[in-house]
Short mmCIF file of C-alpha atoms and ligand atoms in Angstrom, two decimals:
data_model
loop_
_atom_site.label_atom_id
_atom_site.label_comp_id
_atom_site.label_asym_id
_atom_site.label_seq_id
_atom_site.Cartn_x
_atom_site.Cartn_y
_atom_site.Cartn_z
CA MET A 1 127.93 138.73 -109.30
CA TYR A 2 129.50 135.33 -111.06
CA LEU A 3 127.17 132.70 -111.53
CA THR A 4 128.18 129.08 -112.51
CA LYS A 5 126.74 126.79 -115.08
CA GLU A 6 124.70 124.78 -112.83
CA GLU A 7 123.80 128.15 -110.81
CA GLU A 8 122.52 130.18 -114.40
CA ARG A 9 120.70 126.41 -115.16
CA ILE A 10 118.91 127.06 -111.05
CA LEU A 11 118.22 130.76 -111.76
CA ASN A 12 117.16 129.68 -115.37
CA GLY A 13 113.89 127.07 -113.78
CA GLU A 14 115.99 124.16 -115.14
CA PHE A 15 115.68 122.29 -111.93
CA GLY A 16 112.16 123.68 -111.04
CA GLU A 17 110.73 127.02 -109.95
CA GLY A 18 111.48 126.60 -106.12
CA THR A 19 114.35 126.20 -106.54
CA GLN A 20 114.46 128.70 -108.82
CA LYS A 21 112.70 131.29 -106.52
CA ALA A 22 115.44 130.43 -103.85
CA ILE A 23 118.33 131.35 -106.36
CA GLU A 24 116.60 134.60 -107.46
CA LEU A 25 116.40 135.84 -103.58
CA LEU A 26 120.40 135.11 -103.17
CA VAL A 27 121.66 136.11 -106.57
CA ALA A 28 119.21 139.53 -105.74
CA ILE A 29 120.96 139.99 -101.98
CA GLY A 30 124.31 138.82 -103.66
CA ASP A 31 124.38 141.49 -106.06
CA ALA A 32 122.80 144.36 -103.39
CA TYR A 33 126.02 143.59 -101.42
CA ASP A 34 128.34 143.57 -104.93
CA ALA A 35 129.67 140.07 -104.45
CA GLU A 36 132.04 138.46 -106.14
CA LYS A 37 130.32 134.95 -106.43
CA MET A 38 128.49 132.22 -103.99
CA ILE A 39 130.44 129.60 -101.83
CA PRO A 40 128.95 126.29 -100.37
CA ILE A 41 127.30 126.85 -97.16
CA SER A 42 126.71 122.71 -95.10
CA ARG A 43 123.96 123.74 -92.71
CA ALA A 44 121.20 126.63 -92.64
CA HIS A 45 119.04 127.89 -89.64
CA ALA A 46 115.13 129.25 -90.45
CA ALA A 47 114.04 131.80 -88.14
CA SER A 48 110.62 130.05 -89.64
CA SER A 49 107.52 131.74 -87.14
CA GLY A 50 103.85 131.01 -87.63
CA GLN A 51 102.43 133.98 -89.33
CA GLU A 52 102.27 135.54 -92.67
CA GLY A 53 105.43 137.21 -93.42
CA ASP A 54 106.77 133.80 -93.34
CA LEU A 55 104.45 132.06 -94.87
CA TYR A 56 104.67 133.22 -98.41
CA PHE A 57 108.40 132.38 -99.05
CA VAL A 58 108.30 128.99 -97.60
CA GLU A 59 105.17 127.83 -99.13
CA LEU A 60 106.30 129.92 -102.49
CA LEU A 61 109.45 126.97 -102.64
CA ALA A 62 107.80 124.07 -101.12
CA ASN A 63 104.70 125.00 -103.62
CA GLY A 64 107.63 124.97 -106.21
CA GLY A 65 109.05 121.80 -105.58
CA ALA A 66 112.19 122.56 -103.30
CA ARG A 67 113.87 120.54 -101.07
CA CYS A 68 116.88 120.95 -98.94
CA LYS A 69 120.05 120.74 -99.98
CA VAL A 70 121.71 120.76 -96.44
CA PRO A 71 120.59 120.06 -92.83
CA THR A 72 117.89 123.43 -91.77
CA SER A 73 116.60 123.62 -88.65
CA THR A 74 113.39 125.67 -87.83
CA ASN A 75 112.48 128.44 -85.01
CA PRO A 76 109.53 128.18 -82.69
CA VAL A 77 106.34 128.18 -84.02
CA TYR A 78 103.48 126.36 -82.05
CA ASP A 79 100.94 123.68 -81.21
CA ILE A 80 98.24 125.00 -83.29
CA GLU A 81 95.85 121.58 -80.99
CA TYR A 82 97.78 122.36 -77.62
CA PHE A 83 97.40 126.10 -77.40
CA ASP A 84 93.56 126.14 -78.98
CA ARG A 85 92.34 124.01 -76.17
CA LEU A 86 93.95 126.54 -73.92
CA PHE A 87 93.20 129.99 -75.00
CA GLU A 88 91.35 129.43 -78.80
CA ILE A 89 93.81 130.70 -81.15
CA PRO A 90 91.79 132.65 -83.80
CA LYS A 91 90.89 130.50 -86.74
CA ASP A 92 92.85 132.20 -89.66
CA GLU A 93 96.02 132.68 -87.31
CA GLY A 94 95.56 128.54 -87.15
CA GLU A 95 95.90 128.08 -90.24
CA VAL A 96 98.37 130.05 -91.05
CA ALA A 97 100.81 127.98 -88.34
CA ARG A 98 99.30 125.37 -90.03
CA ARG A 99 100.28 125.81 -93.36
CA VAL A 100 103.74 126.94 -92.38
CA MET A 101 105.24 123.81 -90.72
CA GLU A 102 103.31 121.52 -93.67
CA ALA A 103 105.41 123.76 -95.44
CA TYR A 104 108.60 123.40 -93.51
CA LYS A 105 108.06 119.73 -93.50
CA ARG A 106 107.59 119.25 -97.30
CA VAL A 107 110.38 121.34 -98.04
CA GLY A 108 112.20 119.22 -95.81
CA ALA A 109 114.08 121.19 -93.30
CA ILE A 110 114.94 119.07 -89.85
CA LEU A 111 111.95 120.32 -87.41
CA SER A 112 113.67 121.51 -84.55
CA TRP A 113 111.16 124.70 -84.03
CA SER A 114 114.04 126.25 -81.42
CA CYS A 115 115.50 129.41 -81.40
CA VAL A 116 118.55 127.73 -79.93
CA PRO A 117 119.12 125.24 -82.85
CA TYR A 118 122.66 125.55 -81.71
CA MET A 119 122.55 123.26 -78.55
CA ALA A 120 121.72 119.96 -80.41
CA GLU A 121 119.95 119.55 -83.65
CA ASN A 122 122.16 121.53 -86.05
CA ILE A 123 125.51 122.54 -84.13
CA PRO A 124 128.20 123.72 -86.84
CA LEU A 125 131.88 123.07 -86.45
CA TYR A 126 134.47 125.79 -86.26
CA GLY A 127 135.29 127.28 -89.77
CA GLU A 128 131.61 126.12 -91.72
CA THR A 129 130.46 128.30 -93.87
CA VAL A 130 126.60 128.32 -92.40
CA ALA A 131 123.47 130.53 -93.23
CA PHE A 132 121.65 131.01 -89.57
CA SER A 133 118.99 133.50 -88.63
CA GLU A 134 117.63 133.88 -85.49
CA SER A 135 119.36 136.72 -81.93
CA SER A 136 121.18 134.60 -80.89
CA ALA A 137 121.68 132.48 -83.18
CA THR A 138 123.86 134.58 -85.48
CA PRO A 139 126.58 135.89 -83.57
CA TYR A 140 126.53 132.09 -81.12
CA VAL A 141 127.51 130.73 -84.35
CA ASN A 142 130.15 133.37 -85.15
CA SER A 143 131.62 133.68 -81.96
CA VAL A 144 131.51 131.23 -79.61
CA ILE A 145 132.05 128.82 -81.90
CA GLY A 146 133.79 130.19 -85.13
CA ALA A 147 131.87 129.32 -87.93
CA GLY A 148 130.65 131.80 -90.50
CA THR A 149 127.46 133.28 -90.96
CA ASN A 150 125.77 136.41 -92.31
CA ARG A 151 122.75 137.61 -90.59
CA GLU A 152 120.59 136.18 -92.21
CA ALA A 153 116.25 136.69 -92.52
CA ALA A 154 114.84 133.30 -92.48
CA GLN A 155 114.17 133.60 -96.00
CA SER A 156 117.37 133.59 -96.68
CA ALA A 157 118.67 131.10 -94.74
CA LEU A 158 116.04 128.63 -95.90
CA ALA A 159 117.07 130.02 -99.86
CA ALA A 160 120.88 128.88 -98.64
CA GLY A 161 119.60 125.92 -97.09
CA VAL A 162 117.54 124.82 -100.80
CA ILE A 163 120.68 126.11 -103.15
CA GLY A 164 123.58 124.45 -100.52
CA LYS A 165 124.89 128.19 -101.18
CA THR A 166 125.38 132.02 -100.53
CA PRO A 167 126.52 134.45 -102.46
CA LYS A 168 129.90 135.84 -101.01
CA TYR A 169 130.28 139.06 -98.52
CA GLY A 170 129.76 140.63 -95.63
CA LEU A 171 131.17 137.72 -92.42
CA HIS A 172 131.63 135.36 -94.77
CA ILE A 173 135.34 137.64 -96.17
CA LYS A 174 138.07 137.45 -92.84
CA HIS A 175 138.69 141.68 -92.86
CA ASN A 176 134.53 142.61 -92.43
CA ARG A 177 135.46 139.60 -89.11
CA LYS A 178 137.36 142.28 -87.09
CA GLY A 179 136.33 143.75 -84.18
CA THR A 180 135.07 147.69 -84.45
CA VAL A 181 134.30 148.61 -80.98
CA LEU A 182 136.09 148.14 -77.56
CA VAL A 183 134.26 147.68 -74.47
CA LYS A 184 135.90 148.02 -71.06
CA ALA A 185 133.11 145.51 -69.15
CA GLU A 186 134.12 146.86 -65.42
CA ALA A 187 130.67 145.66 -63.79
CA ALA A 188 130.43 142.89 -61.50
CA LEU A 189 129.33 139.56 -64.34
CA LYS A 190 127.94 137.75 -61.43
CA ASP A 191 125.26 135.64 -63.66
CA GLU A 192 123.39 135.21 -66.55
CA PHE A 193 121.33 137.90 -65.98
CA ASP A 194 123.89 140.23 -66.10
CA TYR A 195 125.22 138.34 -68.89
CA THR A 196 121.36 139.99 -69.79
CA LEU A 197 121.75 143.25 -68.67
CA LEU A 198 125.57 143.57 -70.66
CA GLY A 199 123.76 142.32 -74.10
CA TYR A 200 120.76 144.33 -73.76
CA TYR A 201 123.26 147.78 -73.19
CA VAL A 202 125.95 146.62 -75.29
CA GLY A 203 123.52 146.06 -78.27
CA LYS A 204 121.69 149.71 -77.53
CA ARG A 205 124.50 151.76 -76.99
CA ILE A 206 126.21 150.49 -80.69
CA GLY A 207 124.13 149.79 -82.74
CA TYR A 208 125.54 148.06 -85.36
CA GLY A 209 128.83 146.40 -84.45
CA ILE A 210 131.48 143.84 -83.76
CA PRO A 211 132.18 144.66 -80.47
CA VAL A 212 135.58 143.56 -78.26
CA LEU A 213 134.86 143.06 -74.65
CA THR A 214 137.09 143.20 -72.74
CA GLY A 215 138.40 142.46 -68.59
CA ILE A 216 136.10 140.04 -68.52
CA SER A 217 138.10 137.57 -65.71
CA ARG A 218 135.81 134.46 -65.30
CA ARG A 219 135.27 132.44 -68.66
CA PRO A 220 130.79 133.06 -68.92
CA ASN A 221 129.05 129.75 -69.31
CA THR A 222 126.44 128.64 -72.69
CA GLU A 223 123.27 130.13 -71.25
CA GLU A 224 125.58 133.27 -70.16
CA LEU A 225 126.42 133.43 -73.24
CA ILE A 226 124.04 132.75 -75.26
CA ASN A 227 121.91 135.44 -73.16
CA PHE A 228 124.65 138.07 -74.20
CA CYS A 229 123.94 137.19 -77.47
CA ALA A 230 120.06 137.78 -78.06
CA MET A 231 120.24 140.40 -76.26
CA SER A 232 122.94 142.72 -77.73
CA ASN A 233 121.23 141.50 -81.43
CA THR A 234 117.79 142.82 -80.64
CA SER A 235 118.34 146.00 -78.88
CA GLY A 236 121.29 146.36 -81.23
CA ALA A 237 122.49 144.24 -84.25
CA ILE A 238 125.49 142.28 -83.03
CA SER A 239 126.31 139.25 -85.44
CA MET A 240 129.15 138.65 -83.90
CA PHE A 241 131.88 139.57 -80.69
CA TYR A 242 135.01 139.26 -79.15
CA ILE A 243 135.76 137.67 -75.83
CA PRO A 244 140.04 137.39 -76.40
CA GLY A 245 140.52 134.39 -74.55
CA PHE A 246 137.81 133.28 -74.12
CA THR A 247 136.18 132.92 -77.60
CA VAL A 248 137.45 131.28 -80.42
CA GLU A 249 138.28 133.74 -83.37
CA ALA A 250 141.16 135.96 -82.03
CA SER A 251 143.22 134.90 -78.44
CA THR A 252 144.20 138.98 -78.21
CA VAL A 253 142.64 141.49 -78.70
CA GLU A 254 144.83 143.05 -81.58
CA GLU A 255 144.45 139.88 -83.32
CA ALA A 256 140.15 140.89 -82.54
CA PHE A 257 140.84 144.20 -84.57
CA GLN A 258 142.80 142.91 -86.99
CA GLY A 259 145.40 145.32 -86.16
CA ASP A 260 143.45 148.47 -86.56
CA THR A 261 142.05 150.95 -84.37
CA PRO A 262 138.23 150.60 -82.78
CA ARG A 263 136.16 153.53 -84.14
CA ASP A 264 134.80 153.43 -80.80
CA LYS A 265 135.20 152.41 -76.84
CA ILE A 266 132.76 151.96 -74.13
CA THR A 267 132.98 151.47 -70.84
CA VAL A 268 130.88 149.23 -68.78
CA THR A 269 130.47 149.88 -64.66
CA ASP A 270 127.81 148.08 -62.59
CA HIS A 271 126.48 151.97 -62.62
CA GLU A 272 125.31 150.93 -66.58
CA LEU A 273 123.42 147.80 -65.64
CA LYS A 274 121.48 149.26 -62.76
CA GLN A 275 120.25 152.07 -65.49
CA THR A 276 119.84 149.39 -67.60
CA TYR A 277 117.69 147.15 -65.40
CA GLU A 278 116.07 150.36 -63.97
CA GLU A 279 114.69 150.97 -67.32
CA LEU A 280 113.31 147.73 -67.54
CA GLN A 281 111.03 147.82 -64.10
CA THR A 282 108.17 149.24 -65.92
CA THR A 283 105.50 148.45 -63.68
CA SER A 284 105.04 146.56 -60.34
CA GLY A 285 101.67 144.95 -58.52
CA LYS A 286 99.36 142.31 -59.87
CA ILE A 287 101.22 140.05 -62.55
CA ASP A 288 99.13 137.30 -64.42
CA PHE A 289 102.29 135.35 -65.47
CA VAL A 290 105.63 134.51 -65.93
CA MET A 291 107.02 133.99 -69.02
CA LEU A 292 110.62 132.29 -69.06
CA GLY A 293 112.87 130.81 -71.83
CA CYS A 294 113.50 133.50 -74.53
CA PRO A 295 115.71 132.44 -75.63
CA HIS A 296 114.87 129.18 -75.33
CA TYR A 297 115.38 127.52 -71.70
CA THR A 298 118.96 124.87 -71.51
CA LEU A 299 118.24 121.74 -69.78
CA ARG A 300 120.31 123.45 -67.38
CA GLN A 301 118.45 126.81 -66.89
CA ILE A 302 114.72 124.25 -66.55
CA GLU A 303 117.10 122.30 -63.54
CA GLU A 304 117.33 125.80 -62.05
CA VAL A 305 113.83 126.79 -61.85
CA ALA A 306 113.02 122.99 -60.36
CA ARG A 307 115.03 124.22 -57.99
CA LEU A 308 113.49 127.34 -57.16
CA LEU A 309 109.87 125.77 -57.45
CA ASN A 310 110.60 122.52 -55.18
CA GLY A 311 107.79 122.14 -53.14
CA LYS A 312 106.47 125.30 -53.78
CA LYS A 313 102.57 126.39 -55.20
CA ILE A 314 102.86 129.22 -57.83
CA HIS A 315 99.77 131.48 -56.80
CA ASN A 316 96.61 130.61 -58.56
CA ASP A 317 96.29 134.40 -60.42
CA VAL A 318 99.37 133.54 -62.24
CA SER A 319 99.78 131.42 -65.08
CA PHE A 320 104.01 130.41 -65.16
CA TRP A 321 105.64 129.16 -68.52
CA ILE A 322 108.62 127.87 -69.82
CA CYS A 323 109.64 128.12 -73.28
CA THR A 324 112.50 125.76 -74.20
CA SER A 325 112.99 122.53 -77.01
CA ALA A 326 111.89 119.33 -77.36
CA THR A 327 114.81 117.75 -77.38
CA ALA A 328 115.47 119.86 -73.39
CA LYS A 329 112.23 118.66 -73.15
CA ILE A 330 112.74 114.97 -73.27
CA LEU A 331 115.91 115.03 -70.81
CA ALA A 332 113.86 117.37 -68.26
CA GLU A 333 111.42 115.19 -67.70
CA ARG A 334 113.74 112.32 -67.72
CA ILE A 335 115.61 113.32 -64.98
CA GLY A 336 111.90 114.10 -63.25
CA ILE A 337 112.55 117.78 -62.85
CA VAL A 338 109.48 118.37 -65.33
CA ASP A 339 107.15 116.27 -62.92
CA ILE A 340 108.17 119.01 -60.25
CA ILE A 341 107.64 121.93 -61.79
CA ASP A 342 103.58 120.45 -63.49
CA LYS A 343 103.35 120.04 -58.90
CA ALA A 344 103.96 123.30 -58.79
CA GLY A 345 101.25 124.54 -61.64
CA GLY A 346 104.09 125.66 -64.26
CA HIS A 347 104.12 124.44 -67.60
CA VAL A 348 107.39 123.15 -69.96
CA VAL A 349 106.12 124.26 -73.58
CA VAL A 350 107.78 123.19 -76.81
CA ASP A 351 108.14 123.94 -79.94
CA THR A 352 106.96 127.81 -79.30
CA CYS A 353 108.23 131.47 -77.79
CA ILE A 354 106.58 134.54 -76.84
CA ASP A 355 106.10 135.81 -80.10
CA GLU A 356 103.82 133.82 -81.54
CA PRO A 357 100.02 134.64 -81.76
CA CYS A 358 99.21 131.66 -79.51
CA TRP A 359 99.43 133.83 -76.53
CA VAL A 360 96.31 136.05 -77.94
CA ALA A 361 94.74 135.27 -74.36
CA TYR A 362 97.87 137.99 -72.35
CA ARG A 363 97.32 140.76 -74.76
CA ASP A 364 95.81 142.80 -72.39
CA LYS A 365 97.20 141.34 -68.95
CA VAL A 366 100.55 142.30 -67.50
CA GLY A 367 103.65 139.40 -66.73
CA MET A 368 107.54 139.20 -66.03
CA THR A 369 110.36 137.95 -67.54
CA ASP A 370 113.61 136.90 -67.79
CA SER A 371 114.28 138.09 -70.81
CA PRO A 372 114.30 142.24 -72.69
CA LYS A 373 113.82 140.22 -75.99
CA CYS A 374 110.23 138.93 -74.74
CA ALA A 375 108.80 142.68 -73.60
CA TYR A 376 110.40 143.79 -76.45
CA TYR A 377 108.18 141.74 -79.15
CA ARG A 378 105.23 143.45 -77.04
CA ARG A 379 103.03 141.24 -77.34
CA PHE A 380 101.17 141.85 -73.46
CA LYS A 381 100.23 144.83 -72.13
CA GLU A 382 103.09 144.69 -69.88
CA ALA A 383 106.44 142.74 -69.25
CA ILE A 384 108.24 143.03 -66.56
CA VAL A 385 112.16 141.51 -66.53
CA ALA A 386 114.24 140.93 -63.55
CA ARG A 387 116.01 137.97 -62.70
CA LEU A 388 114.85 134.77 -62.21
CA ARG A 389 114.57 134.34 -58.82
CA ASP A 390 112.74 137.01 -58.77
CA CYS A 391 110.47 136.17 -61.76
CA VAL A 392 110.11 133.08 -59.56
CA GLU A 393 109.01 134.63 -56.08
CA ALA A 394 106.32 136.56 -57.94
CA ALA A 395 104.94 134.34 -59.51
CA ILE A 396 104.41 132.54 -55.45
CA GLU A 397 103.70 135.65 -54.29
CA GLY A 398 101.45 137.34 -56.86
CA LYS A 399 102.94 140.44 -57.42
CA TRP A 400 105.98 142.44 -57.97
CA GLY A 401 107.71 145.01 -56.20
FE1 F3S B 1 113.46 132.48 -78.63
FE2 F3S B 1 111.74 133.46 -79.57
FE3 F3S B 1 112.69 134.61 -77.68
S1 F3S B 1 112.50 132.57 -81.47
S2 F3S B 1 114.79 134.00 -78.88
S3 F3S B 1 112.45 132.65 -78.10
S4 F3S B 1 111.64 135.39 -79.05
#
């Protein structure tokens, strides 16, 4: 890969060991993908976590004096003191999370600790070149916003944020942004959960590719798109998709395929969605917890939970959690909906995610969630996936089915 004089100097360590390590990673990726050169980015999102895999690289950069050159937001970790009071976090786990959070602060990242940064803390504009990791974030900024990012890892996104550049390959090249699979969506897509099921099915069916969806007659809302992104990029590797007419980059199917023929065509009817739903019903009976907010719930979704819980009481044997961003929680508190959820016995918690060691107490427990991604991480004995209103009902009853 061609390097400018300045990039060569960074690679030689003239600006410190932290930036040297960051550019070494970018050059290795660029070489692996035959990138011709580096291109500037305007922002990044690092899918940080409070775990060992993340710690090594962020400390390597922080200890070497690296600082983010462009706004770089961070994914959920967890509030160690809060969870330690509740569940007694193993000391070594807590220490890893503390060091991760401290190292991201030292590199000058935006400490958003949210997996939907494109909603508030770090929003690209149409046409921006960025480096965003995280399952919903990558396809959302490519497809819904029309910025350009590859499917980054926490490390490559952080390195790009530090250097302010990324190798030019993959989805930074127009030709690679063309659709590959035609998806005829014939199912009645009524709500957010249907988009969850659609995303999960499409990702599983296609694996790696760029679906172009047709047959969708109503403009999907923000939360439906977030769910489609997160689930299709969990059950598969979908970094980008098109819904011509509703997503921004192509207004027709032909444009989305850039004149090429799809490599495959699939049809999704109510039958496929029903089958997907049934596969996710792994057990029934008594439940121990409900976990919502994977991806982090938006203000509107928290409002919906408050509406469903208003005046009701969650069963004494069930813990009820909503994960969200600090930004959404502040607004939810302001308009009084956190109060309603508190009174019903639920918890709105910020900065964390289901895939963190802070949930150690639920390892042998059975729960419910509206997110297949949440169930996918297998941090619990069982996590049944169902519609939000069913999760709330089960939380009140103490059982499902
Ligand atoms: Fe977000 Fe964690 Fe789920 S990062 S999408 S809450 S697994």
